[in-house]
PDB file of C-alpha atoms and ligand atoms in Angstrom:
ATOM      1  CA  MET A  18     -31.437   6.518   7.352  1.00 48.00           C
ATOM      2  CA  LYS A  19     -28.098   7.950   6.412  1.00 52.00           C
ATOM      3  CA  ASN A  20     -26.631   7.067   9.820  1.00 55.00           C
ATOM      4  CA  ALA A  21     -27.952   3.525   9.685  1.00 56.00           C
ATOM      5  CA  ARG A  22     -26.310   3.018   6.334  1.00 60.00           C
ATOM      6  CA  LEU A  23     -23.050   4.460   7.643  1.00 54.00           C
ATOM      7  CA  ALA A  24     -23.152   2.098  10.635  1.00 57.00           C
ATOM      8  CA  THR A  25     -23.723  -0.870   8.327  1.00 53.00           C
ATOM      9  CA  ALA A  26     -20.792   0.180   6.185  1.00 54.00           C
ATOM     10  CA  THR A  27     -18.572   0.453   9.262  1.00 55.00           C
ATOM     11  CA  VAL A  28     -19.521  -3.019  10.497  1.00 51.00           C
ATOM     12  CA  LEU A  29     -18.976  -4.455   7.028  1.00 50.00           C
ATOM     13  CA  THR A  30     -15.543  -2.860   6.784  1.00 54.00           C
ATOM     14  CA  ALA A  31     -14.612  -4.292  10.195  1.00 53.00           C
ATOM     15  CA  VAL A  32     -15.795  -7.768   9.197  1.00 48.00           C
ATOM     16  CA  LEU A  33     -13.898  -7.590   5.916  1.00 50.00           C
ATOM     17  CA  ALA A  34     -10.707  -6.408   7.603  1.00 52.00           C
ATOM     18  CA  THR A  35     -10.975  -9.229  10.163  1.00 51.00           C
ATOM     19  CA  GLY A  36     -11.518 -11.735   7.349  1.00 48.00           C
ATOM     20  CA  VAL A  37      -8.382 -10.577   5.574  1.00 49.00           C
ATOM     21  CA  MET A  38      -6.315 -10.997   8.711  1.00 47.00           C
ATOM     22  CA  ALA A  39      -7.807 -14.439   9.417  1.00 48.00           C
ATOM     23  CA  ASP A  40      -6.917 -15.572   5.886  1.00 50.00           C
ATOM     24  CA  ALA A  41      -3.340 -14.523   6.385  1.00 48.00           C
ATOM     25  CA  GLY A  42      -3.301 -17.015   9.237  1.00 54.00           C
ATOM     26  CA  ALA A  43      -1.316 -14.834  11.598  1.00 59.00           C
ATOM     27  CA  GLN A  44      -1.775 -12.114  14.137  1.00 76.00           C
ATOM     28  CA  PRO A  45      -1.274  -8.812  12.330  1.00 84.00           C
ATOM     29  CA  THR A  46       2.064  -7.153  12.883  1.00 93.00           C
ATOM     30  CA  SER A  47       1.884  -3.575  14.158  1.00 96.00           C
ATOM     31  CA  LEU A  48       3.650  -0.695  12.433  1.00 97.00           C
ATOM     32  CA  MET A  49       5.024   0.034  15.919  1.00 97.00           C
ATOM     33  CA  ASP A  50       6.995  -3.238  15.859  1.00 96.00           C
ATOM     34  CA  GLY A  51       9.851  -1.918  13.679  1.00 97.00           C
ATOM     35  CA  VAL A  52       8.926  -3.177  10.209  1.00 97.00           C
ATOM     36  CA  TYR A  53      11.735  -1.360   8.325  1.00 98.00           C
ATOM     37  CA  THR A  54      15.410  -0.611   8.936  1.00 98.00           C
ATOM     38  CA  ALA A  55      16.973   2.810   9.480  1.00 98.00           C
ATOM     39  CA  GLU A  56      19.365   2.074   6.597  1.00 98.00           C
ATOM     40  CA  GLN A  57      16.400   1.469   4.304  1.00 98.00           C
ATOM     41  CA  ALA A  58      14.800   4.752   5.301  1.00 98.00           C
ATOM     42  CA  ALA A  59      18.071   6.593   4.621  1.00 98.00           C
ATOM     43  CA  THR A  60      18.150   5.176   1.085  1.00 98.00           C
ATOM     44  CA  GLY A  61      14.457   5.958   0.709  1.00 98.00           C
ATOM     45  CA  LYS A  62      14.940   9.613   1.615  1.00 98.00           C
ATOM     46  CA  ALA A  63      16.807  10.445  -1.590  1.00 98.00           C
ATOM     47  CA  LEU A  64      14.332   8.476  -3.709  1.00 98.00           C
ATOM     48  CA  PHE A  65      11.445  10.208  -1.982  1.00 97.00           C
ATOM     49  CA  GLU A  66      12.926  13.638  -2.601  1.00 97.00           C
ATOM     50  CA  GLN A  67      13.461  12.821  -6.278  1.00 96.00           C
ATOM     51  CA  ASN A  68      10.131  11.125  -6.956  1.00 97.00           C
ATOM     52  CA  CYS A  69       7.478  11.994  -4.381  1.00 97.00           C
ATOM     53  CA  SER A  70       8.044  15.136  -2.346  1.00 95.00           C
ATOM     54  CA  THR A  71       6.976  17.610  -5.033  1.00 95.00           C
ATOM     55  CA  CYS A  72       3.370  16.414  -4.692  1.00 96.00           C
ATOM     56  CA  HIS A  73       2.853  15.380  -1.051  1.00 92.00           C
ATOM     57  CA  ASN A  74       4.431  15.725   2.379  1.00 91.00           C
ATOM     58  CA  ALA A  75       4.334  13.884   5.719  1.00 92.00           C
ATOM     59  CA  ASP A  76       0.942  15.374   6.635  1.00 94.00           C
ATOM     60  CA  TYR A  77      -0.548  13.908   3.493  1.00 96.00           C
ATOM     61  CA  TYR A  78       0.705  10.425   4.404  1.00 97.00           C
ATOM     62  CA  LYS A  79      -0.809  10.750   7.880  1.00 97.00           C
ATOM     63  CA  THR A  80      -4.192  11.302   6.254  1.00 97.00           C
ATOM     64  CA  VAL A  81      -3.657   8.332   3.936  1.00 98.00           C
ATOM     65  CA  LEU A  82      -2.832   6.075   6.913  1.00 98.00           C
ATOM     66  CA  GLN A  83      -6.050   7.201   8.616  1.00 97.00           C
ATOM     67  CA  THR A  84      -8.032   6.331   5.507  1.00 97.00           C
ATOM     68  CA  TRP A  85      -6.397   2.921   5.125  1.00 98.00           C
ATOM     69  CA  ARG A  86      -6.379   1.973   8.822  1.00 97.00           C
ATOM     70  CA  GLY A  87      -6.945  -1.751   9.472  1.00 96.00           C
ATOM     71  CA  GLN A  88      -6.004  -2.784   5.936  1.00 97.00           C
ATOM     72  CA  PRO A  89      -2.880  -4.777   5.084  1.00 97.00           C
ATOM     73  CA  LEU A  90       0.123  -2.582   4.237  1.00 98.00           C
ATOM     74  CA  MET A  91       0.536  -4.695   1.104  1.00 98.00           C
ATOM     75  CA  TYR A  92      -2.653  -3.237  -0.408  1.00 98.00           C
ATOM     76  CA  LEU A  93      -1.428   0.322  -0.054  1.00 98.00           C
ATOM     77  CA  PHE A  94       1.998  -0.717  -1.331  1.00 98.00           C
ATOM     78  CA  GLU A  95       0.498  -2.286  -4.453  1.00 98.00           C
ATOM     79  CA  GLN A  96      -1.680   0.761  -4.983  1.00 98.00           C
ATOM     80  CA  VAL A  97       1.376   3.025  -4.818  1.00 98.00           C
ATOM     81  CA  MET A  98       3.471   0.747  -7.066  1.00 97.00           C
ATOM     82  CA  SER A  99       0.842   0.870  -9.777  1.00 97.00           C
ATOM     83  CA  ALA A 100      -0.196   4.534  -9.463  1.00 98.00           C
ATOM     84  CA  MET A 101       2.787   6.544  -8.158  1.00 98.00           C
ATOM     85  CA  PRO A 102       4.610   8.750  -8.979  1.00 98.00           C
ATOM     86  CA  ALA A 103       1.423  10.116 -10.544  1.00 97.00           C
ATOM     87  CA  ASP A 104       3.408  11.532 -13.463  1.00 96.00           C
ATOM     88  CA  LYS A 105       5.404   8.254 -13.968  1.00 96.00           C
ATOM     89  CA  PRO A 106       3.493   5.277 -12.472  1.00 97.00           C
ATOM     90  CA  GLY A 107       5.619   2.206 -11.796  1.00 96.00           C
ATOM     91  CA  ALA A 108       8.869   4.034 -12.539  1.00 97.00           C
ATOM     92  CA  LEU A 109      10.698   2.694  -9.472  1.00 98.00           C
ATOM     93  CA  MET A 110      11.983  -0.819  -8.815  1.00 97.00           C
ATOM     94  CA  ASP A 111      10.224  -2.865  -6.112  1.00 97.00           C
ATOM     95  CA  THR A 112      13.136  -2.391  -3.728  1.00 98.00           C
ATOM     96  CA  GLU A 113      13.006   1.355  -4.324  1.00 98.00           C
ATOM     97  CA  TYR A 114       9.309   1.463  -3.427  1.00 98.00           C
ATOM     98  CA  GLU A 115      10.208  -0.515  -0.283  1.00 98.00           C
ATOM     99  CA  ASP A 116      12.824   2.069   0.654  1.00 98.00           C
ATOM    100  CA  VAL A 117      10.440   4.967  -0.042  1.00 98.00           C
ATOM    101  CA  PHE A 118       7.823   3.310   2.184  1.00 98.00           C
ATOM    102  CA  ALA A 119      10.431   2.870   4.919  1.00 98.00           C
ATOM    103  CA  TYR A 120      11.206   6.580   4.741  1.00 98.00           C
ATOM    104  CA  VAL A 121       7.521   7.531   4.799  1.00 98.00           C
ATOM    105  CA  LEU A 122       6.956   5.323   7.871  1.00 98.00           C
ATOM    106  CA  GLN A 123       9.903   7.058   9.496  1.00 98.00           C
ATOM    107  CA  ILE A 124       8.778  10.640   8.796  1.00 97.00           C
ATOM    108  CA  VAL A 125       5.272  10.009  10.109  1.00 97.00           C
ATOM    109  CA  GLY A 126       6.769   8.619  13.341  1.00 97.00           C
ATOM    110  CA  PHE A 127       6.920   4.807  13.259  1.00 98.00           C
ATOM    111  CA  PRO A 128      10.121   3.284  14.728  1.00 98.00           C
ATOM    112  CA  ALA A 129      12.801   1.469  12.706  1.00 98.00           C
ATOM    113  CA  GLY A 130      13.746  -2.112  13.583  1.00 97.00           C
ATOM    114  CA  GLU A 131      15.943  -5.020  12.529  1.00 96.00           C
ATOM    115  CA  THR A 132      13.850  -6.351   9.638  1.00 95.00           C
ATOM    116  CA  ARG A 133      13.830  -4.918   6.131  1.00 97.00           C
ATOM    117  CA  LEU A 134      10.445  -3.962   4.758  1.00 98.00           C
ATOM    118  CA  GLN A 135      10.033  -6.338   1.829  1.00 97.00           C
ATOM    119  CA  TYR A 136       7.354  -6.876  -0.775  1.00 97.00           C
ATOM    120  CA  ALA A 137       8.504 -10.299  -2.042  1.00 96.00           C
ATOM    121  CA  GLY A 138       7.469 -13.041   0.349  1.00 94.00           C
ATOM    122  CA  GLY A 139       4.173 -11.457   1.295  1.00 94.00           C
ATOM    123  CA  SER A 140       5.020 -10.413   4.857  1.00 95.00           C
ATOM    124  CA  MET A 141       3.458  -7.000   4.205  1.00 97.00           C
ATOM    125  CA  GLU A 142       0.091  -8.706   4.059  1.00 96.00           C
ATOM    126  CA  ASP A 143       0.341  -9.332   7.803  1.00 95.00           C
ATOM    127  CA  ILE A 144       1.228  -5.730   8.655  1.00 97.00           C
ATOM    128  CA  ALA A 145      -1.892  -3.794   9.591  1.00 96.00           C
ATOM    129  CA  ILE A 146      -2.052  -0.107   8.699  1.00 98.00           C
ATOM    130  CA  GLN A 147      -2.725   2.174  11.656  1.00 97.00           C
ATOM    131  CA  PRO A 148      -2.769   5.937  12.112  1.00 97.00           C
ATOM    132  CA  ALA A 149       0.607   7.599  12.723  1.00 96.00           C
ATOM    133  CA  PRO A 150       1.568   7.665  16.435  1.00 95.00           C
TER     134      PRO A 150
HETATM  135  C1  HEC B   3       2.974  14.500  -9.901  1.00 74.80           C
HETATM  136  C2  HEC B   3       2.446  14.456  -8.559  1.00 74.80           C
HETATM  137  C3  HEC B   3       2.680  13.213  -7.724  1.00 74.80           C
HETATM  138  C4  HEC B   3       3.875  12.561  -7.494  1.00 74.80           C
HETATM  139  C5  HEC B   3       5.247  12.895  -8.045  1.00 74.80           C
HETATM  140  C6  HEC B   3       3.575  11.485  -6.560  1.00 74.80           C
HETATM  141  N1  HEC B   3       2.254  11.502  -6.242  1.00 74.80           N
HETATM  142 FE1  HEC B   3       1.291  10.267  -4.918  1.00 74.80          FE
HETATM  143  N2  HEC B   3      -0.474  11.133  -5.372  1.00 74.80           N
HETATM  144  C7  HEC B   3      -0.661  12.175  -6.271  1.00 74.80           C
HETATM  145  C8  HEC B   3      -2.077  12.434  -6.393  1.00 74.80           C
HETATM  146  C9  HEC B   3      -2.713  13.516  -7.271  1.00 74.80           C
HETATM  147  C10 HEC B   3      -2.742  11.512  -5.546  1.00 74.80           C
HETATM  148  C11 HEC B   3      -4.226  11.367  -5.318  1.00 74.80           C
HETATM  149  C12 HEC B   3      -4.746  10.300  -6.229  1.00 74.80           C
HETATM  150  C13 HEC B   3      -6.176  10.027  -5.955  1.00 74.80           C
HETATM  151  O1  HEC B   3      -6.621  10.237  -4.825  1.00 74.80           O
HETATM  152  O2  HEC B   3      -6.847   9.543  -6.871  1.00 74.80           O
HETATM  153  C14 HEC B   3      -1.704  10.723  -4.910  1.00 74.80           C
HETATM  154  C15 HEC B   3      -1.942   9.731  -3.985  1.00 74.80           C
HETATM  155  C16 HEC B   3      -0.965   9.048  -3.287  1.00 74.80           C
HETATM  156  C17 HEC B   3      -1.205   8.129  -2.204  1.00 74.80           C
HETATM  157  C18 HEC B   3      -2.563   7.748  -1.656  1.00 74.80           C
HETATM  158  C19 HEC B   3      -3.057   6.563  -2.456  1.00 74.80           C
HETATM  159  C20 HEC B   3      -4.441   6.142  -2.044  1.00 74.80           C
HETATM  160  O3  HEC B   3      -5.080   5.475  -2.877  1.00 74.80           O
HETATM  161  O4  HEC B   3      -4.891   6.428  -0.933  1.00 74.80           O
HETATM  162  C21 HEC B   3       0.006   7.677  -1.778  1.00 74.80           C
HETATM  163  C22 HEC B   3       0.284   6.723  -0.629  1.00 74.80           C
HETATM  164  C23 HEC B   3       0.998   8.281  -2.619  1.00 74.80           C
HETATM  165  N3  HEC B   3       0.383   9.126  -3.524  1.00 74.80           N
HETATM  166  C24 HEC B   3       2.345   8.033  -2.547  1.00 74.80           C
HETATM  167  C25 HEC B   3       3.290   8.528  -3.433  1.00 74.80           C
HETATM  168  C26 HEC B   3       4.675   8.119  -3.462  1.00 74.80           C
HETATM  169  C27 HEC B   3       5.288   7.119  -2.505  1.00 74.80           C
HETATM  170  C28 HEC B   3       5.270   8.815  -4.458  1.00 74.80           C
HETATM  171  C29 HEC B   3       6.695   8.698  -4.932  1.00 74.80           C
HETATM  172  C30 HEC B   3       7.121   7.376  -5.352  1.00 74.80           C
HETATM  173  C31 HEC B   3       4.268   9.685  -5.050  1.00 74.80           C
HETATM  174  N4  HEC B   3       3.086   9.462  -4.416  1.00 74.80           N
HETATM  175  C32 HEC B   3       4.505  10.594  -6.083  1.00 74.80           C
HETATM  176  C33 HEC B   3       0.327  12.861  -6.924  1.00 74.80           C
HETATM  177  C34 HEC B   3       1.666  12.527  -6.936  1.00 74.80           C
END
């Protein structure tokens, strides 16, 4: 019984994730495609060290990416904007959260590219979360 319910939940999650991507009207972009710039990650490093690194490290983010796999990056970004840093939620500017995300993507092993990671404009909705390489 427990397994059957688990299987149903898995299928439902897959259907929901597919629906989200279909609504976005585009093929999802992969985190391997270079969705942030190296410059952004360099800026993000200092912000990360000031605001995030006391509570979690790269290994933690790898686990989070596993948990969120298949979901749009935008959902995780919005979650972090509203809840982190846990002791000062929403304390950073949007562009600072973007830079912190760029740095996190870099330390878990995703490549940098030519395009800035940006919240405004909604492109993050088309980026699918996947486990770290
Ligand atoms: C004071 C400690 C603390 C700081 C500072 C902090 N976090 Fe967190 N973070 C937590 C805790 C505790 C959780 C787990 C919350 C939960 O699971 O309910 C968490 C969860 C998360 C998650 C997982 C969210 C999810 O729903 O899966 C992410 C991603 C994250 N933090 C990113 C960040 C980033 C980025 C920063 C810096 C801007 C940051 N955190 C700063 C304590 C902290």
